[in-house]
Each structure stands twice: as structure tokens, then as C-alpha cells.
Coordinates of C-alpha atoms and ligand atoms in Angstrom, one line a residue:
M24 CA -32.9 -20.4 -18.8
T25 CA -30.3 -20.5 -15.9
E26 CA -28.7 -17.2 -15.1
P27 CA -25.0 -17.0 -16.0
V28 CA -22.9 -17.9 -12.9
A29 CA -21.3 -14.6 -12.7
A30 CA -24.6 -13.0 -11.9
E31 CA -25.3 -15.0 -9.0
V32 CA -21.8 -14.0 -7.5
G33 CA -22.6 -11.3 -4.6
R34 CA -26.1 -12.4 -4.3
D35 CA -27.5 -12.5 -0.7
F36 CA -30.4 -12.4 1.4
I37 CA -30.3 -8.7 1.6
R38 CA -29.9 -7.9 -2.1
D39 CA -32.9 -10.3 -2.5
I40 CA -34.9 -8.2 -0.2
I41 CA -34.0 -5.0 -2.2
Q42 CA -34.7 -6.8 -5.5
A43 CA -38.1 -7.9 -4.4
D44 CA -38.8 -4.3 -3.2
L45 CA -38.1 -2.8 -6.4
D46 CA -40.1 -5.6 -8.1
Q47 CA -42.9 -4.6 -6.1
G48 CA -42.4 -0.8 -7.1
K49 CA -42.0 0.0 -3.3
Y50 CA -39.0 2.2 -4.2
R51 CA -37.8 4.2 -7.2
E52 CA -34.4 4.4 -5.5
I53 CA -32.5 2.5 -2.9
V54 CA -31.1 4.4 -0.3
T55 CA -28.3 2.9 2.2
R56 CA -26.0 4.7 4.6
F57 CA -22.6 3.6 6.3
P58 CA -22.9 5.0 9.8
P59 CA -19.6 5.0 11.8
E60 CA -19.3 6.3 15.3
P61 CA -16.1 8.5 15.1
N62 CA -14.7 7.2 18.0
G63 CA -11.7 5.0 16.5
Y64 CA -10.4 4.0 13.0
L65 CA -12.0 1.7 10.8
H66 CA -11.3 -2.1 10.8
I67 CA -11.6 -4.9 8.5
G68 CA -15.1 -5.6 9.8
H69 CA -16.2 -1.9 8.7
A70 CA -14.9 -3.0 5.2
K71 CA -17.6 -5.6 5.1
S72 CA -20.3 -3.2 6.1
I73 CA -18.9 -0.5 3.6
A74 CA -18.8 -2.9 0.4
L75 CA -22.3 -4.1 1.3
N76 CA -23.7 -0.6 1.5
F77 CA -21.8 1.0 -1.1
G78 CA -21.8 -2.0 -3.2
I79 CA -25.8 -2.0 -3.2
A80 CA -26.0 1.6 -4.0
Q81 CA -23.9 1.0 -7.2
E82 CA -25.7 -2.5 -8.4
F83 CA -29.3 -1.1 -7.6
P84 CA -30.4 2.4 -8.6
G85 CA -29.6 4.5 -5.5
R86 CA -27.1 6.1 -3.5
C87 CA -25.4 5.5 -0.2
H88 CA -24.7 8.0 2.5
L89 CA -21.9 8.3 4.9
R90 CA -23.3 9.4 8.2
F91 CA -21.3 9.9 11.2
D92 CA -23.1 8.8 14.1
D93 CA -21.5 11.6 16.4
T94 CA -23.9 11.4 19.3
N95 CA -21.0 11.0 22.2
P96 CA -18.6 13.7 22.4
V97 CA -16.7 12.3 25.3
K98 CA -15.2 9.5 22.7
E99 CA -15.4 11.2 19.5
E100 CA -12.5 13.1 17.8
Q101 CA -11.9 15.1 14.6
E102 CA -8.8 12.6 14.0
Y103 CA -11.4 9.8 13.6
I104 CA -13.8 12.0 11.4
D105 CA -10.8 12.1 8.8
S106 CA -9.6 8.9 9.0
I107 CA -12.7 7.1 8.4
Q108 CA -13.3 9.5 5.2
A109 CA -9.7 8.6 3.9
D110 CA -10.4 4.8 4.7
V111 CA -13.8 4.9 2.8
R112 CA -12.2 6.4 -0.2
W113 CA -9.1 4.2 -0.1
L114 CA -11.4 1.2 0.1
G115 CA -12.8 2.6 -3.2
F116 CA -16.3 3.9 -2.4
D117 CA -17.6 7.3 -2.9
W118 CA -20.5 9.0 -0.9
G119 CA -20.4 12.2 -3.3
K120 CA -22.5 14.8 -1.8
N121 CA -23.9 12.5 0.8
L122 CA -21.7 13.2 3.9
F123 CA -24.2 13.6 6.9
F124 CA -23.7 14.0 10.7
A125 CA -26.4 12.9 13.5
S126 CA -25.2 16.0 15.0
D127 CA -26.9 17.9 12.2
Y128 CA -30.3 16.3 13.5
F129 CA -29.8 17.6 17.1
D130 CA -32.5 20.5 16.7
R131 CA -34.8 18.3 15.0
L132 CA -34.2 15.2 17.5
Y133 CA -35.0 17.4 20.2
D134 CA -38.2 18.7 19.0
W135 CA -39.5 15.3 18.6
A136 CA -38.4 14.5 22.1
E137 CA -40.6 17.2 23.3
Q138 CA -43.5 16.0 21.0
L139 CA -42.9 12.5 22.8
I140 CA -43.5 14.2 26.1
R141 CA -46.6 16.0 25.1
D142 CA -47.8 12.7 23.7
G143 CA -47.4 11.1 27.3
L144 CA -44.5 8.8 25.7
A145 CA -41.4 10.1 27.4
Y146 CA -40.4 11.4 30.9
V147 CA -37.7 12.8 32.8
D148 CA -36.3 10.3 35.3
D149 CA -34.1 11.6 38.2
Q150 CA -33.1 8.1 39.2
T151 CA -29.4 7.5 39.5
Q152 CA -28.0 5.4 36.6
E153 CA -27.6 2.6 38.9
E154 CA -31.0 2.7 40.3
I155 CA -32.3 2.4 36.5
R156 CA -30.0 -0.5 35.7
V157 CA -31.3 -2.5 38.8
S158 CA -35.1 -1.7 38.2
R159 CA -34.7 -2.5 34.6
G160 CA -35.0 -6.2 35.3
T161 CA -33.9 -9.2 33.9
L162 CA -34.6 -11.5 31.0
T163 CA -36.7 -13.5 33.4
E164 CA -38.3 -10.7 35.7
P165 CA -40.0 -7.7 34.6
G166 CA -38.7 -4.3 35.3
K167 CA -40.1 -1.9 37.9
N168 CA -41.6 1.4 37.1
S169 CA -39.8 4.7 38.0
P170 CA -41.1 6.7 40.9
F171 CA -40.9 9.6 38.1
R172 CA -42.8 7.9 35.7
D173 CA -45.9 9.6 36.1
R174 CA -44.9 13.2 36.1
S175 CA -47.2 16.0 34.5
V176 CA -46.4 16.8 31.0
E177 CA -45.6 20.5 32.2
E178 CA -43.0 19.0 34.8
N179 CA -41.4 17.0 32.3
L180 CA -41.3 19.9 29.6
D181 CA -39.9 22.1 32.3
L182 CA -37.1 19.7 33.5
F183 CA -36.0 18.7 29.8
R184 CA -36.0 22.1 28.9
R185 CA -34.0 23.0 31.9
M186 CA -31.7 19.8 31.2
K187 CA -31.1 21.3 27.6
A188 CA -30.0 24.7 29.2
G189 CA -27.4 23.0 31.2
E190 CA -28.8 23.5 34.7
F191 CA -28.3 20.3 36.1
P192 CA -24.7 18.1 36.6
N193 CA -23.7 15.0 34.5
G194 CA -25.8 12.1 35.3
A195 CA -28.5 14.0 37.6
R196 CA -31.5 13.1 35.0
V197 CA -32.4 11.2 31.9
L198 CA -35.2 11.4 29.5
R199 CA -36.7 8.0 29.2
A200 CA -39.3 6.9 26.8
K201 CA -42.7 5.5 28.6
I202 CA -43.1 2.2 26.8
D203 CA -43.3 -1.0 29.0
M204 CA -41.2 -1.9 32.0
A205 CA -42.7 -5.3 31.9
A206 CA -41.9 -5.9 28.0
G207 CA -40.2 -9.2 26.9
N208 CA -37.8 -7.2 25.0
I209 CA -35.6 -5.3 27.5
N210 CA -35.0 -2.7 24.9
L211 CA -38.3 -1.5 25.2
R212 CA -38.2 -1.0 29.0
D213 CA -38.1 2.5 29.0
P214 CA -35.1 3.1 27.2
V215 CA -33.0 6.4 27.8
L216 CA -33.6 8.8 25.0
Y217 CA -31.3 11.7 26.2
R218 CA -28.6 11.9 28.9
I219 CA -26.7 15.2 30.4
L220 CA -23.3 15.7 29.2
H221 CA -21.2 18.8 29.5
A222 CA -18.7 18.1 26.9
H223 CA -17.5 19.9 23.9
H224 CA -18.6 18.3 20.5
P225 CA -16.1 18.5 17.7
R226 CA -19.0 20.0 15.6
T227 CA -21.6 21.6 17.7
G228 CA -19.0 22.9 20.3
T229 CA -20.7 23.8 23.8
K230 CA -24.4 24.2 22.4
W231 CA -25.6 21.3 23.9
H232 CA -25.7 20.0 27.4
I233 CA -27.8 17.0 26.4
Y234 CA -26.9 14.1 23.8
P235 CA -29.2 11.8 22.3
S236 CA -28.8 7.8 22.6
Y237 CA -27.9 5.8 19.8
D238 CA -31.3 4.0 19.6
Y239 CA -32.9 7.5 19.8
A240 CA -30.7 9.2 17.2
H241 CA -30.1 6.6 14.5
G242 CA -33.7 5.5 13.3
Q243 CA -34.6 9.1 12.9
S244 CA -31.3 10.2 11.4
D245 CA -32.3 7.2 8.7
A246 CA -35.9 8.7 8.2
I247 CA -34.7 12.1 7.7
E248 CA -32.2 11.1 5.2
G249 CA -34.8 8.9 3.5
I250 CA -32.9 5.6 4.1
T251 CA -34.9 2.9 2.7
H252 CA -32.9 -0.1 3.7
S253 CA -30.9 0.4 7.2
I254 CA -28.6 -2.3 7.2
C255 CA -26.8 -3.2 10.5
T256 CA -25.3 -6.1 12.5
L257 CA -27.0 -8.7 14.2
E258 CA -26.6 -7.0 18.1
F259 CA -29.2 -4.9 16.7
E260 CA -31.8 -7.3 16.0
D261 CA -33.4 -6.9 19.3
H262 CA -33.2 -3.0 19.0
R263 CA -35.5 -3.1 15.7
P264 CA -38.8 -3.2 17.8
L265 CA -37.8 0.1 19.3
Y266 CA -36.5 1.4 15.9
D267 CA -39.8 1.0 14.8
W268 CA -41.5 2.3 17.7
F269 CA -39.8 5.8 17.2
I270 CA -40.7 5.6 13.5
E271 CA -44.4 4.8 14.2
K272 CA -44.8 7.4 17.2
L273 CA -43.1 10.4 15.5
P274 CA -43.8 12.6 12.5
V275 CA -40.6 11.4 10.4
P276 CA -40.6 12.2 7.0
S277 CA -40.0 8.6 5.6
Q278 CA -40.4 4.9 6.8
P279 CA -36.6 3.2 6.8
H280 CA -36.4 -0.4 7.8
Q281 CA -33.9 -2.1 9.4
Y282 CA -32.1 -5.5 8.4
E283 CA -29.4 -7.4 10.2
F284 CA -26.5 -9.5 9.1
A285 CA -23.6 -11.3 10.6
R286 CA -20.9 -9.2 11.7
L287 CA -17.3 -10.4 10.2
N288 CA -15.3 -12.5 13.0
L289 CA -11.5 -13.4 12.0
T290 CA -9.5 -16.0 13.7
Y291 CA -6.4 -14.5 15.3
T292 CA -7.8 -11.3 15.4
L293 CA -10.0 -8.8 17.7
L294 CA -12.3 -6.2 15.8
S295 CA -13.8 -4.4 18.8
K296 CA -12.9 -0.8 18.9
R297 CA -12.4 -0.6 22.6
V298 CA -9.9 -3.5 22.4
L299 CA -8.1 -1.7 19.3
T300 CA -8.1 1.9 21.3
Q301 CA -6.5 0.0 24.2
L302 CA -3.9 -1.7 22.2
V303 CA -3.1 2.0 20.9
R304 CA -2.9 3.5 24.1
D305 CA -1.2 1.0 26.0
G306 CA 1.5 1.0 23.4
H307 CA 1.0 -2.7 22.5
V308 CA 1.4 -1.6 18.7
A309 CA 2.9 1.6 17.3
G310 CA -0.5 3.5 16.7
W311 CA -3.7 2.9 14.7
D312 CA -1.9 2.3 11.4
D313 CA 0.6 -0.4 13.0
P314 CA 0.9 -2.9 10.3
R315 CA -0.2 -5.4 12.5
M316 CA -3.6 -3.9 13.1
P317 CA -6.6 -5.2 11.7
T318 CA -7.4 -1.4 10.7
M319 CA -7.7 -0.3 7.3
A320 CA -5.0 2.4 8.0
G321 CA -2.8 -0.5 9.0
M322 CA -3.3 -2.8 6.3
R323 CA -2.8 -0.1 3.8
R324 CA 0.4 0.9 5.4
R325 CA 1.1 -2.7 5.2
G326 CA 0.6 -2.7 1.5
V327 CA -2.5 -4.9 1.6
P328 CA -4.1 -3.4 -1.8
P329 CA -7.8 -2.2 -1.4
A330 CA -8.9 -4.6 -4.3
A331 CA -7.8 -7.6 -2.2
L332 CA -10.1 -6.5 0.5
R333 CA -13.0 -5.9 -1.8
E334 CA -12.4 -9.7 -3.0
F335 CA -12.1 -11.0 0.5
V336 CA -15.4 -9.4 1.7
K337 CA -17.2 -10.5 -1.7
R338 CA -15.8 -14.2 -1.0
I339 CA -17.1 -14.4 2.7
G340 CA -20.6 -13.3 1.6
V341 CA -23.3 -11.9 3.8
A342 CA -25.1 -14.0 6.0
K343 CA -27.6 -14.1 8.8
A344 CA -25.9 -16.4 11.1
N345 CA -22.5 -15.3 12.9
S346 CA -19.5 -17.3 11.9
V347 CA -15.7 -16.8 12.4
V348 CA -13.8 -16.5 9.1
D349 CA -10.3 -18.1 8.9
V350 CA -7.9 -15.5 8.7
G351 CA -5.8 -17.5 6.0
M352 CA -8.8 -16.7 3.5
L353 CA -7.9 -12.9 4.0
E354 CA -4.1 -13.8 3.3
F355 CA -5.0 -15.8 0.3
C356 CA -7.0 -13.0 -1.2
I357 CA -4.0 -10.5 -0.5
R358 CA -1.5 -13.0 -2.1
E359 CA -3.8 -13.5 -5.1
E360 CA -4.0 -9.6 -5.7
L361 CA -0.2 -8.9 -5.2
N362 CA 0.9 -12.2 -7.4
R363 CA -1.3 -10.4 -10.2
T364 CA 0.0 -6.7 -9.7
S365 CA 3.3 -6.5 -8.0
Q366 CA 6.7 -6.2 -9.7
R367 CA 9.6 -8.6 -8.8
R368 CA 12.7 -7.4 -7.4
M369 CA 15.4 -9.2 -5.0
G370 CA 16.1 -8.6 -1.5
V371 CA 18.2 -10.7 0.8
L372 CA 16.7 -10.6 4.2
R373 CA 19.8 -12.1 6.0
P374 CA 22.8 -11.7 3.9
L375 CA 25.7 -13.9 3.8
K376 CA 28.7 -12.6 1.5
V377 CA 30.1 -14.8 -1.4
V378 CA 33.3 -13.9 -3.2
I379 CA 33.3 -15.6 -6.6
E380 CA 36.9 -16.4 -7.0
N381 CA 37.3 -17.0 -10.6
Y382 CA 35.4 -13.8 -11.4
P383 CA 37.8 -11.0 -12.5
E384 CA 38.4 -8.2 -9.6
G385 CA 37.0 -4.9 -10.6
Q386 CA 34.9 -6.3 -13.4
T387 CA 31.2 -6.1 -13.5
E388 CA 28.4 -6.8 -16.1
E389 CA 24.8 -6.0 -16.4
L390 CA 22.4 -8.8 -16.7
E391 CA 18.8 -8.7 -17.7
A392 CA 16.1 -9.6 -15.2
I393 CA 12.2 -9.7 -15.9
N394 CA 10.0 -7.5 -13.7
H395 CA 6.8 -9.7 -13.8
P396 CA 6.8 -13.4 -15.3
D397 CA 3.1 -13.3 -16.3
D398 CA 3.1 -9.6 -17.8
P399 CA 5.5 -9.0 -20.4
S400 CA 4.4 -5.4 -20.5
A401 CA 6.0 -5.0 -16.9
G402 CA 9.4 -4.9 -19.0
T403 CA 12.9 -5.8 -17.8
R404 CA 15.6 -4.3 -15.6
K405 CA 19.2 -4.6 -15.4
I406 CA 21.3 -6.1 -12.2
T407 CA 24.8 -5.9 -11.7
F408 CA 27.0 -8.8 -11.4
G409 CA 30.6 -9.1 -9.8
R410 CA 33.0 -10.6 -7.9
E411 CA 31.3 -10.1 -4.4
L412 CA 27.7 -10.9 -3.7
Y413 CA 25.3 -11.6 -1.0
I414 CA 22.9 -14.7 -0.9
E415 CA 20.4 -15.6 1.8
Q416 CA 21.9 -17.5 4.9
D417 CA 19.3 -19.8 4.7
D418 CA 20.3 -20.9 1.4
F419 CA 23.7 -22.3 2.5
M420 CA 24.1 -25.5 4.6
E421 CA 28.0 -26.6 5.6
N422 CA 26.6 -30.2 6.4
P423 CA 23.2 -30.4 4.6
P424 CA 20.6 -33.1 5.1
K425 CA 19.9 -35.5 2.1
K426 CA 17.3 -33.4 0.3
F427 CA 18.8 -30.1 0.8
F428 CA 19.5 -28.7 -2.8
R429 CA 20.7 -25.6 -2.0
L430 CA 24.3 -24.2 -1.7
S431 CA 26.5 -26.4 0.3
P432 CA 30.3 -27.4 -0.1
G433 CA 30.8 -29.0 -3.6
N434 CA 27.3 -28.2 -4.8
E435 CA 26.2 -26.3 -8.0
V436 CA 23.2 -23.8 -8.1
R437 CA 21.8 -21.4 -10.4
L438 CA 21.8 -17.8 -9.3
R439 CA 18.8 -16.1 -10.8
Y440 CA 19.4 -14.3 -14.3
A441 CA 23.0 -15.0 -13.9
Y442 CA 25.4 -18.1 -13.7
F443 CA 25.9 -21.6 -12.0
V444 CA 27.9 -21.4 -9.0
K445 CA 29.9 -24.0 -7.0
C446 CA 30.8 -23.5 -3.2
T447 CA 34.6 -24.3 -2.8
G448 CA 35.0 -23.1 0.8
V449 CA 33.8 -21.4 3.6
I450 CA 35.4 -18.8 6.1
K451 CA 34.4 -18.9 9.6
N452 CA 34.7 -16.4 12.6
D453 CA 36.1 -17.2 16.0
K454 CA 32.8 -18.6 17.0
G455 CA 33.0 -21.1 14.1
E456 CA 30.1 -19.4 12.3
V457 CA 30.3 -19.4 8.5
V458 CA 30.7 -15.6 7.7
E459 CA 31.8 -15.8 4.0
L460 CA 31.6 -18.4 1.1
R461 CA 34.0 -18.9 -1.7
C462 CA 32.5 -19.9 -5.3
T463 CA 33.4 -20.2 -8.6
Y464 CA 31.2 -19.5 -11.4
D465 CA 30.8 -21.4 -14.9
P466 CA 31.2 -18.5 -17.5
A467 CA 29.6 -20.7 -20.0
T468 CA 26.1 -20.6 -18.0
K469 CA 25.3 -16.8 -18.7
G470 CA 21.6 -16.2 -18.3
G471 CA 21.3 -19.4 -15.9
N472 CA 21.6 -22.3 -18.5
A473 CA 24.3 -24.8 -19.1
P474 CA 25.3 -25.4 -23.0
D475 CA 26.0 -29.1 -22.1
G476 CA 22.5 -29.6 -20.7
R477 CA 23.6 -30.2 -16.8
K478 CA 21.2 -29.5 -14.3
V479 CA 20.9 -27.6 -11.1
K480 CA 18.3 -28.4 -8.2
A481 CA 18.2 -25.0 -7.0
T482 CA 17.7 -21.4 -8.1
M483 CA 18.5 -18.5 -5.5
H484 CA 18.3 -15.0 -5.4
W485 CA 21.3 -12.8 -4.6
L486 CA 22.2 -9.2 -5.0
P487 CA 25.6 -7.5 -5.8
A488 CA 27.6 -6.3 -2.8
A489 CA 29.0 -3.3 -4.2
T490 CA 25.7 -1.8 -5.4
S491 CA 22.7 -3.4 -3.5
V492 CA 21.6 -1.3 -0.5
P493 CA 21.4 -1.8 3.2
A494 CA 17.9 -1.7 4.7
E495 CA 15.6 -2.4 7.4
I496 CA 13.0 -5.1 6.8
R497 CA 10.1 -5.7 9.2
I498 CA 8.2 -9.2 9.4
Y499 CA 4.9 -9.2 10.9
N500 CA 3.1 -12.4 12.3
Q501 CA -0.3 -12.4 13.9
L502 CA -0.8 -9.8 16.6
F503 CA -2.5 -12.6 18.6
A504 CA -1.0 -16.1 19.4
N505 CA -4.6 -17.4 20.4
P506 CA -6.9 -18.4 17.3
S507 CA -9.7 -16.9 19.2
P508 CA -8.4 -14.4 21.5
D509 CA -10.2 -13.1 24.6
A510 CA -11.3 -9.5 24.4
S511 CA -11.6 -9.4 28.1
N512 CA -8.1 -10.2 28.8
F513 CA -6.6 -9.8 25.3
A514 CA -3.0 -8.7 26.6
A515 CA -2.6 -12.6 27.9
D516 CA -3.0 -13.5 24.0
L517 CA -0.9 -11.3 22.4
N518 CA 1.9 -13.0 20.4
P519 CA 5.3 -11.8 21.6
N520 CA 6.7 -12.6 18.2
S521 CA 4.2 -10.4 16.2
L522 CA 7.0 -8.4 15.0
E523 CA 10.4 -9.1 13.8
I524 CA 13.0 -6.7 12.6
L525 CA 15.8 -7.4 10.2
S526 CA 17.9 -4.7 10.4
D527 CA 20.8 -6.0 8.2
A528 CA 18.9 -6.8 5.0
R529 CA 19.8 -5.5 1.8
I530 CA 17.6 -4.7 -1.5
E531 CA 18.4 -3.8 -5.0
A532 CA 19.5 -0.4 -5.5
S533 CA 16.2 0.8 -7.9
V534 CA 14.2 -0.4 -5.0
A535 CA 15.9 1.7 -2.5
E536 CA 16.2 4.8 -4.8
S537 CA 12.4 4.7 -5.8
N538 CA 9.9 6.3 -3.5
S539 CA 7.3 3.9 -4.8
T540 CA 4.6 2.9 -2.0
E541 CA 3.3 0.2 -4.3
P542 CA 4.1 -3.2 -2.8
M543 CA 6.5 -5.3 -4.7
Q544 CA 7.6 -9.1 -4.7
F545 CA 10.9 -10.0 -3.4
E546 CA 11.6 -13.3 -5.0
R547 CA 11.3 -16.2 -3.0
Q548 CA 10.7 -14.0 0.0
G549 CA 7.2 -12.5 -0.2
Y550 CA 5.7 -9.2 -0.9
F551 CA 7.2 -6.0 0.7
V552 CA 6.1 -2.4 0.9
R553 CA 8.1 0.8 1.5
D554 CA 7.2 2.0 5.1
K555 CA 6.7 5.4 6.4
D556 CA 9.6 5.3 8.7
S557 CA 12.3 5.2 5.9
T558 CA 14.9 7.5 6.0
P559 CA 17.2 8.8 3.1
G560 CA 20.0 6.7 4.8
K561 CA 18.0 3.7 5.7
P562 CA 14.9 2.4 3.9
V563 CA 12.5 0.5 5.9
F564 CA 10.3 -2.1 4.0
S565 CA 7.5 -4.1 5.7
R566 CA 6.5 -7.5 4.6
T567 CA 2.8 -7.5 3.6
I568 CA 2.8 -11.2 3.3
G569 CA 4.8 -14.4 2.4
L570 CA 4.7 -16.2 -0.7
R571 CA 3.2 -19.4 0.7
D572 CA 0.7 -20.2 3.5
T573 CA 3.5 -21.0 6.1
F574 CA 1.0 -20.0 8.9
A575 CA -1.6 -22.5 8.4
K576 CA 1.5 -25.3 8.1
E577 CA 2.5 -23.9 11.6
V578 CA -0.8 -23.9 13.2
A579 CA -1.4 -27.2 12.0
K580 CA 1.8 -28.6 13.5
G581 CA 0.7 -27.0 16.8
Ligands
ATP611 P1 -17.8 -1.5 18.5 O1 -16.5 -2.1 18.1 O2 -18.0 -0.8 19.7 O3 -19.0 -2.6 18.1 P2 -18.7 -0.6 16.0 O4 -17.6 -1.2 15.2 O5 -20.1 -1.3 15.9 O6 -18.2 -0.6 17.2 P3 -19.4 1.5 14.6 O7 -19.0 2.9 14.1 O8 -20.8 1.7 15.1 O9 -18.7 0.9 15.4 O10 -19.7 0.7 13.2 C1 -20.2 1.3 11.9 C2 -20.9 0.2 11.1 O11 -20.1 -1.0 10.9 C3 -22.0 -0.2 11.9 O12 -23.3 -0.3 11.0 C4 -21.5 -1.8 12.2 O13 -22.8 -2.5 12.4 C5 -20.6 -2.0 11.1 N1 -19.8 -3.1 11.8 C6 -18.8 -2.9 13.0 N2 -18.1 -4.0 13.1 C7 -18.5 -4.7 12.2 C8 -18.0 -6.0 11.7 N3 -17.1 -6.9 12.4 N4 -18.3 -6.9 10.7 C9 -19.4 -6.0 9.7 N5 -19.8 -4.8 10.2 C10 -19.5 -4.3 11.3
MG612 MG1 -21.7 0.4 16.9

């Protein structure tokens, strides 16, 4: 019997390994962890890792820990610890009681380091950072033993304890594992376990003057927490022998295993925290939550629904080989989710005034508009029709080409939910630009259909001049103009047109009055969400995404 298709969705090599381990009775419970370093905000690459680790804990009997890898106090901040927790929750995952910090294990890690010294497996090296780097060798040349490699256990213990006590300046000494300076894998050439760092730590304050390296802290933290499957990205594949070396040499309480998967890369996007930090620090964006940032905070502010991100990472799957995903795939998932969930409203991005000459002065009427075409339960709302309206500047052409079916002199169109109107004249300013249209309406076409059966080729959105509300609308384009931006010189690849501000836009009064942060569709324009920069006098809306994939077409055109 074949499995139903649905059960195959979301299968990948890691889940296969876990299933096999469970089938063999190796574990009663699967324990994974998501281990961010609190040195920046989370981005969409992290969303992939979060969905994988927390997803596994939901699908199999098990749990997923949130563990902060807070071993480098120079770069880490409480702001990041807080934002990371908010972002994981926003994405829809919950670590329950299982919130941990590598810094909680500093005492144990220190004791184990002393044990490595006593076992002749670690030594204090007085060489400078540069000397250590040079003597490490290359891929083709073995490294050279440090002149301090054969210190006695007593001398090593004494020096290490004095490092801990804060007797030496930053960089004066390090503790290294004593493995093999000729190992083919450079990670095994006496890696650094501890460095001297006189820095204030967000959690341990000034208690420590030495801090463990990622390699030394990570696997042992996994072992302390009983992690069964330690899932990380491919760049750590060459670190796995070292991971296993520590687990073998130390009296750790459990035996975790490391597995590697391909990190997410996206076109037009850089996901390195170094780059993202610099974008913020150098003012290329308005902060970590700038809607152009690939951070979860940026995407949340931009109105991207978390369900769209979950769907995206599900669709891209988990593979062993690195690849680059087209950002259009992410946009597709966002559009799909918003199309399903968001209410329809009207907004005019670049207003052009229209006066309906045969509509009585001072008269208005309420027309009914539907809130969601596929969801009757979303109900309807009233919009006010009157003599003075706004339409989109783009929807009018004085001298239209053949296939332009929208408004032009003499041409008739439908105004959504309202009437057929016909353009009878234009008013221009001194520069010859059209600033106002004169139209007539056909009272017999109320609701948008003609009793005589005549057709129009265009339906346009509009707003009443009197009761619509001025708003600022922000349109975002890709932050980088280059499909594969250069991380080492990213400033050169920034898109100078990534933000377009439309300060004279107009929106329905109901949209302006509501403080909802739910994205909505402005018909024919895309999905928009209220931004936190809104003031009582002037609402600000961000475009989450346009309706159609004009971006892919622009790229194709070159
Ligand atoms: P850097 O940008 O300096 O490489 P990082 O993104 O690896 O930093 P961490 O805080 O160490 O920062 O990441 C936490 C976890 O998220 C790690 O397990 C890491 O492998 C995973 N991760 C990071 N970037 C991606 C990505 N692009 N795709 C999938 N997983 C990722
Ligand atoms: Mg990392």
C-alpha cells in the first residue's frame, strides 16, 4: 500500500534519520534545540532552522529547546535575547520551560577544561593570536607545534586558574586542546577552548575573565541538555570530528550527534548577521525592523504573515546540498496567504480628482462593498459615492494607445461597486499636466451593471474626495539590486530605489480609523499594512507585496 501523499510532505533526510533511530529503539524521546547567538536579530534563514528543530519536536515524541549561545559578551546584548524570543513566538513555536543559556554551563565547562588539562589533553598557549594563526598550517601543509605545548599539568593548571582569576590582559594566553597539529582537518589542530576577555556579560556580569569558544561550548551544552539530534548548517560539517572528540573525552551525561543541512540562501538577499548589523549601524536601513530587511522583525512590520513563512520553509524543504532559492518563491507564499486571509479595501496611491458633473451637488449615497470575494462571512461595508472622487492617475490617459481600456476622453468605465462613468473633459495646470477630470455617470448603472446590457472593458477603484483620508504609502523594492549581492562589498549592490514614498495617497476612512495591524488588500494595488510610524493626523501604510509578480517580469526584461 502506498502512503497518502500528505504524509510525504515535509519528509527529509533528517526526519528519515530520526524515524530510523526511533524504529531501532535508540531514543524514547527526540530532543532538538535552536541555538542562536544573541548578536543580532533573527532572519528568514533562522526561520528555516527554527521550523526544522521545533517542527521535529512536534511531529515526533519530543521537545525542542531554545538555547542562547551566549559565549561572546563583546557582541551580545539583552535587546537581541528579547527580540529572538519574540520572533520565535511570532513564527508560531513554543519552547515551554526549555529556555537555556550556554552561560548557565560556564562552571561545568570550566571544570571539564581542567579535567582535559589533567588528562594531558589541553594546554595554555602564550603565543599571540597571529603566531597561532601562522603555525596552524594550511590545507596542504601541516601545522607546527606550539613551544608551550609540552607544559606540565601543574603549570597548565596554574596558568589556567590565573587566566580565570583575571590576572592577564585580553589576548595574553589561550587554552588549547592538545590533539594533532598535523591533522588533515584543520579544526583538529589544537583548537582554542578558552580566550581571555575582560568583558561584561549580559547574564554573568563580571564573574568571568575567560570565555569558551563555540566549538568547546556547543557540543557540551547539547550533552548537558540531553539533546539527541544536534542539527546545524553545513559549514559545521568539518567541525563534527571535534564535536565528537569532546563528547568522547569528557564525562558528559549524554551522547548527542550532530547533523548538517544546507542553509537557506535567497536571491537579492544577504543573510549574514555581520552584513545585517552593518546595514543597521551604517544607516542604510531604518533599523533591524526596517520592512526591507530579511529579518523576522522586518517582515512582521511589513505585514508578512507567519503562516506564509512557515509555508515557504516547508516548500523549500531540507537538503544536504547548498543552493539559492528564488526570492519569488517567498513572495508567492506571502501572496497566497494574504489573498486567502486579508480583507479588501480601496486605496488610491496617486490620486487624480474626478468631478461627476451630472451628480447633484451636496448629494451622497452609500454603496455596498464586499470585504472578501471568496469568503462571504467576511461581510460587507458601506462606501460613500458623491460628486467628487479620486481615481488613480495611472488609470487615465488623455491620448491612450490602442489597448488602453481604462479612462480616457469619451471612454466609459465601471467604478467598482458604483456606476459607469464617462470622461467628458480634462482640466490642466500651467504646465499642461492633467489635474482634474470631468465625467458624467449613468444613474441606471447603479451597482456596476447596465440594464441595456452594454459592456465596459475596465473596472477601476476610486475613493470619495470628501470622506477618504490622506495617507502616506510606502512601497518597497528589493534592498539589493544585484540577484547575488556581494557580501564583502554589499554597499555597492544596494538598490537606490528600494523605498518609494507616496505622501499624497488616500485610503478609505474605515481603514484610517481602524488601528488594525492586519494586512489588507487595496484592490488592484496589493497588500498593505499599517506602519508604526502612523500619527493620529497621518496614517502610514506599507505595501507588504504587490498583487502580481511584476518583479520577475522586470528581471526578465533586464
Ligand atoms: P552568521 O550570520 O554569523 O553565520 P548565524 O546566522 O549562524 O550567524 P546563529 O545565531 O549562530 O547565527 O544561528 C542560529 C542557528 O540558525 C544555527 O544553528 C544556524 O546554523 C542556523 N542558521 C543560521 N543561518 C541560517 C540559514 N541561512 N539557513 C538555515 N539555518 C541558518
Ligand atoms: Mg552561527
